[in-house]
CSV table of C-alpha atoms in Angstrom, one decimal:
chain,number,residue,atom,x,y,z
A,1,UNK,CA,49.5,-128.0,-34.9
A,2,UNK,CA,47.9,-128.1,-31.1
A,3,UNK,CA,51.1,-126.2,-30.0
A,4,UNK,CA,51.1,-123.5,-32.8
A,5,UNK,CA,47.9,-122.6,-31.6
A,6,UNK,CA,49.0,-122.6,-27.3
A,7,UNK,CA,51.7,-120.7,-28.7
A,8,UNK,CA,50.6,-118.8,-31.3
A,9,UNK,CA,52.3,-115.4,-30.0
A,10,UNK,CA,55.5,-116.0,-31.9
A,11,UNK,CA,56.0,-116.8,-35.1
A,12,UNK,CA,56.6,-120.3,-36.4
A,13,UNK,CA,56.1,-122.7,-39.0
A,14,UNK,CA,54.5,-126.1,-38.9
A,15,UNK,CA,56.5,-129.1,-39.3
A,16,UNK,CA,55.3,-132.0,-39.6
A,17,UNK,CA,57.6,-134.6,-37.3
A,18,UNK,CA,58.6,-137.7,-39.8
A,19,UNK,CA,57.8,-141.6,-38.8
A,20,UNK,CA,60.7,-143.9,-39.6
A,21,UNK,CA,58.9,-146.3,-41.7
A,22,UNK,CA,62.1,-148.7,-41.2
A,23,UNK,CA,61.6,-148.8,-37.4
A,24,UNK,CA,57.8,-149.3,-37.8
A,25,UNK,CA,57.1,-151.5,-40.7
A,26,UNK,CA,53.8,-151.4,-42.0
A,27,UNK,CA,51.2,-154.5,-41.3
A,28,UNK,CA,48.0,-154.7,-42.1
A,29,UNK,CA,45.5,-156.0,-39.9
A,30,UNK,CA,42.0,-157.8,-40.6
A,31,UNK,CA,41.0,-158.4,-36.4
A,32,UNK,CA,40.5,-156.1,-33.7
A,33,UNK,CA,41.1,-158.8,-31.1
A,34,UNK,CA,44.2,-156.9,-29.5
A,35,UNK,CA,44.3,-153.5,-28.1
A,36,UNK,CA,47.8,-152.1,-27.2
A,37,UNK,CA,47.7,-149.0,-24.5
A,38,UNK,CA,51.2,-147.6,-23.9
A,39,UNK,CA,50.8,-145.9,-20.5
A,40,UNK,CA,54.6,-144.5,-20.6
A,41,UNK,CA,55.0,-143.1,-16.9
A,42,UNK,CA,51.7,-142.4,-16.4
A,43,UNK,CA,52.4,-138.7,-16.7
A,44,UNK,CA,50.4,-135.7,-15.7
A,45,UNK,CA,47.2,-137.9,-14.1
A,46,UNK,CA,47.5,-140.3,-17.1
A,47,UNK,CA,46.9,-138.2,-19.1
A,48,UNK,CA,46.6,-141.0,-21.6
A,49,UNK,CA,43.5,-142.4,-20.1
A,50,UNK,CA,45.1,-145.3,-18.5
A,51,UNK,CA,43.1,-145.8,-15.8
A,52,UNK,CA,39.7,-145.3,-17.7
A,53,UNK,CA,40.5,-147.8,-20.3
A,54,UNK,CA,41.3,-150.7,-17.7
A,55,UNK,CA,37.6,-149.8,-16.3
A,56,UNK,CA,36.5,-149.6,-19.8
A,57,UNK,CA,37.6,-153.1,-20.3
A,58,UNK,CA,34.9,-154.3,-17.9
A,59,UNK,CA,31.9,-153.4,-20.2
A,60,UNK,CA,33.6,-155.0,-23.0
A,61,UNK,CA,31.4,-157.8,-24.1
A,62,UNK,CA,33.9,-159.3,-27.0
A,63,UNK,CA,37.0,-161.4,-26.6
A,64,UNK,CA,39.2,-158.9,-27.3
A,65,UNK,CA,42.3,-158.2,-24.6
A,66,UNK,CA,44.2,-155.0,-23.8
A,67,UNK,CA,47.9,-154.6,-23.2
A,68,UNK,CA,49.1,-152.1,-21.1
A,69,UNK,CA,52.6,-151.1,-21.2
A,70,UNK,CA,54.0,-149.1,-18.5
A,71,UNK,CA,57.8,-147.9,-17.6
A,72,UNK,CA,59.4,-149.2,-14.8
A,73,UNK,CA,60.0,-147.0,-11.9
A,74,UNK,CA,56.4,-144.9,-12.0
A,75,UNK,CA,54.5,-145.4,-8.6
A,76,UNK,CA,51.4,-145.0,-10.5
A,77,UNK,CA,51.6,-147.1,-12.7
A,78,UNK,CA,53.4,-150.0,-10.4
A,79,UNK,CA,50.0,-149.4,-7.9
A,80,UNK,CA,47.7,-149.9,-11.5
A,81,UNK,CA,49.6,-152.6,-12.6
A,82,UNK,CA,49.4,-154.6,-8.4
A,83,UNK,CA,45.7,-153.5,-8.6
A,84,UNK,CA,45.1,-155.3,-11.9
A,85,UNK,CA,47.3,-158.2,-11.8
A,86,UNK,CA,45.5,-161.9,-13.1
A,87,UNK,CA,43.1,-159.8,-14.5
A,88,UNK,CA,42.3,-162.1,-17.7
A,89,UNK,CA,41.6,-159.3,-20.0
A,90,UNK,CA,44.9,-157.0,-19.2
A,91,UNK,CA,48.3,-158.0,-20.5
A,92,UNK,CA,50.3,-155.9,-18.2
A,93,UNK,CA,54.0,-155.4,-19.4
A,94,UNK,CA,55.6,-153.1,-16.2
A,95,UNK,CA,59.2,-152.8,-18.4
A,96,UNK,CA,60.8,-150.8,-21.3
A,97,UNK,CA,60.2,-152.1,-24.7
A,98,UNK,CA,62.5,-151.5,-27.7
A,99,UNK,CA,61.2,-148.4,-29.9
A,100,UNK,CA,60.9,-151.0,-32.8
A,101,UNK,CA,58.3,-153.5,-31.1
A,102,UNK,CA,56.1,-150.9,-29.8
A,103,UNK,CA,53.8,-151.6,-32.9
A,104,UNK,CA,54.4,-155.2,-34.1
A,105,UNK,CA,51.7,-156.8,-31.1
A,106,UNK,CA,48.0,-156.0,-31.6
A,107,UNK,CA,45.9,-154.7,-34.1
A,108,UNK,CA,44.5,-151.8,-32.4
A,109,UNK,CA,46.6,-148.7,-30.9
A,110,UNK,CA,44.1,-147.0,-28.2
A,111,UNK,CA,45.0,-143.9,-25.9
A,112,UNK,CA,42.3,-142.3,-24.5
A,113,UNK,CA,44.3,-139.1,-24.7
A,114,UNK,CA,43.4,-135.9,-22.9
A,115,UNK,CA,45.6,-133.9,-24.2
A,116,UNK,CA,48.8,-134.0,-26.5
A,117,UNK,CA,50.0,-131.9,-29.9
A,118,UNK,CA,52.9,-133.9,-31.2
A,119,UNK,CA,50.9,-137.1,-31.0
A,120,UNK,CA,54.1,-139.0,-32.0
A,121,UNK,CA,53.0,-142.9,-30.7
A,122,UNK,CA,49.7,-142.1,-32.5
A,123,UNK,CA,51.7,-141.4,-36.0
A,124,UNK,CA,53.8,-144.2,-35.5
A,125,UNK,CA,51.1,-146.6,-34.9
A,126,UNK,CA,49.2,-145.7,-37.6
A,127,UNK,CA,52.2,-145.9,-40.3
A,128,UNK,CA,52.4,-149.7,-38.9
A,129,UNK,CA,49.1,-150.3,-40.5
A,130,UNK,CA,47.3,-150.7,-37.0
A,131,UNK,CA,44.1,-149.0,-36.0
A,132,UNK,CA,44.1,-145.9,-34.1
A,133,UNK,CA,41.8,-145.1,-31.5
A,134,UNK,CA,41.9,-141.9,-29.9
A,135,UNK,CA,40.1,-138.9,-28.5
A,136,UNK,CA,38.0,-137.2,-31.0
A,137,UNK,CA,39.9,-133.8,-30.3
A,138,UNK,CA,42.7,-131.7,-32.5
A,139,UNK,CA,44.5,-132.4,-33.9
A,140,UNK,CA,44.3,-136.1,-34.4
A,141,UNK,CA,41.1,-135.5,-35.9
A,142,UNK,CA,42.6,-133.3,-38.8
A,143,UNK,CA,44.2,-136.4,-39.4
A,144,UNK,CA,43.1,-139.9,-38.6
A,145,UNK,CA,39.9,-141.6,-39.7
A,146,UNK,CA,37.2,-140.4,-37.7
A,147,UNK,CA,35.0,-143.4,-37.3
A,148,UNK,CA,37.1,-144.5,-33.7
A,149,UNK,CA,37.4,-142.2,-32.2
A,150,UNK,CA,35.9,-141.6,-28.8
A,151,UNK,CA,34.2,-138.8,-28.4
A,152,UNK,CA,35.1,-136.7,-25.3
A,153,UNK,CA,32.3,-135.7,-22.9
A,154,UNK,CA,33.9,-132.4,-22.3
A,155,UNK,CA,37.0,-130.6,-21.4
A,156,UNK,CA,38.4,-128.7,-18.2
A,157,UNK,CA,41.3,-126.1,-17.7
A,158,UNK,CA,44.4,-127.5,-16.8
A,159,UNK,CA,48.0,-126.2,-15.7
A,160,UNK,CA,51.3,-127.6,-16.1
A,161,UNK,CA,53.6,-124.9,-17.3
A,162,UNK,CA,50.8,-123.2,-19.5
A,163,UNK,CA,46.7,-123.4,-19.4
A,164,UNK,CA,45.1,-125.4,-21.2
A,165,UNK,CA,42.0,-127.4,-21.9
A,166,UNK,CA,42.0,-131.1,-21.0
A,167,UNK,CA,39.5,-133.1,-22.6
A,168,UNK,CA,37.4,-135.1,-20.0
């Protein structure tokens, strides 16, 4: 939906993208106790709000733990990860994982994202029965329950290929 509207010049028709309910069973959960953060290559500035949530973790008064999962071969992420390491609330996992256990740990799938349309991970996590926390922005608000999500505190332009605004 996000890109329909960036690219709303030609003519197109929404699809939605399908979630293979096979490769990501559906689980339900009863705890938030584990939050799973998949930081992929820390793209674009981590654009999914790595960085903030591993300082977010720091105010977090509960037991809860995050894991962070991040691709192997990524500077950024490998200088996160060395920063962070025995860091007893951060599971750091610095390796590929197979497309069908992205969603079987945790209870809670959290990316603070700043900007994305397909919102694939977010779908798939979701149809595997975990919690989805995400920025309140479109279109995952169109979409997932509202309750947590985390509001932005604002947005800013941003370039890649195109313009657009990234929330902050």
């Amino acid at each position: 939906l996000l890109d329909m509207e960036v690219y709303a010049q030609w003519p197109c028709t929404f699809i939605p993208i399908p979630v293979d309910l096979e490769r990501y069973p559906w689980r339900q959960r009863t705890h938030a106790l584990k939050f799973v953060h998949n930081a992929g290559h820390g793209q674009h500035d981590f654009a999914k709000g790595t960085p903030q949530l591993v300082a977010a973790m720091g105010l977090v008064k509960s037991p809860v733990k995050l894991l962070v999962r991040g691709q192997p071969g990524e500077l950024r992420i490998k200088q996160l990860f060395q920063r962070e390491k025995g860091n007893p609330r951060l599971e750091l996992v610095y390796d590929d994982v197979p497309d069908e256990e992205l969603y079987k740990d945790g209870d809670v799938f959290i990316n603070a994202e700043q900007y994305n349309g397909m919102s694939l991970p977010l779908q798939e996590a979701f149809a595997s029965g975990m919690l989805v926390m995400t920025t309140n922005r479109f279109p995952a608000n169109t979409w997932l329950p509202n309750e947590p999500l985390i509001p932005p505190c604002g947005s800013r332009r941003y370039k890649i290929a195109i313009e657009f605004d990234r929330a902050v």
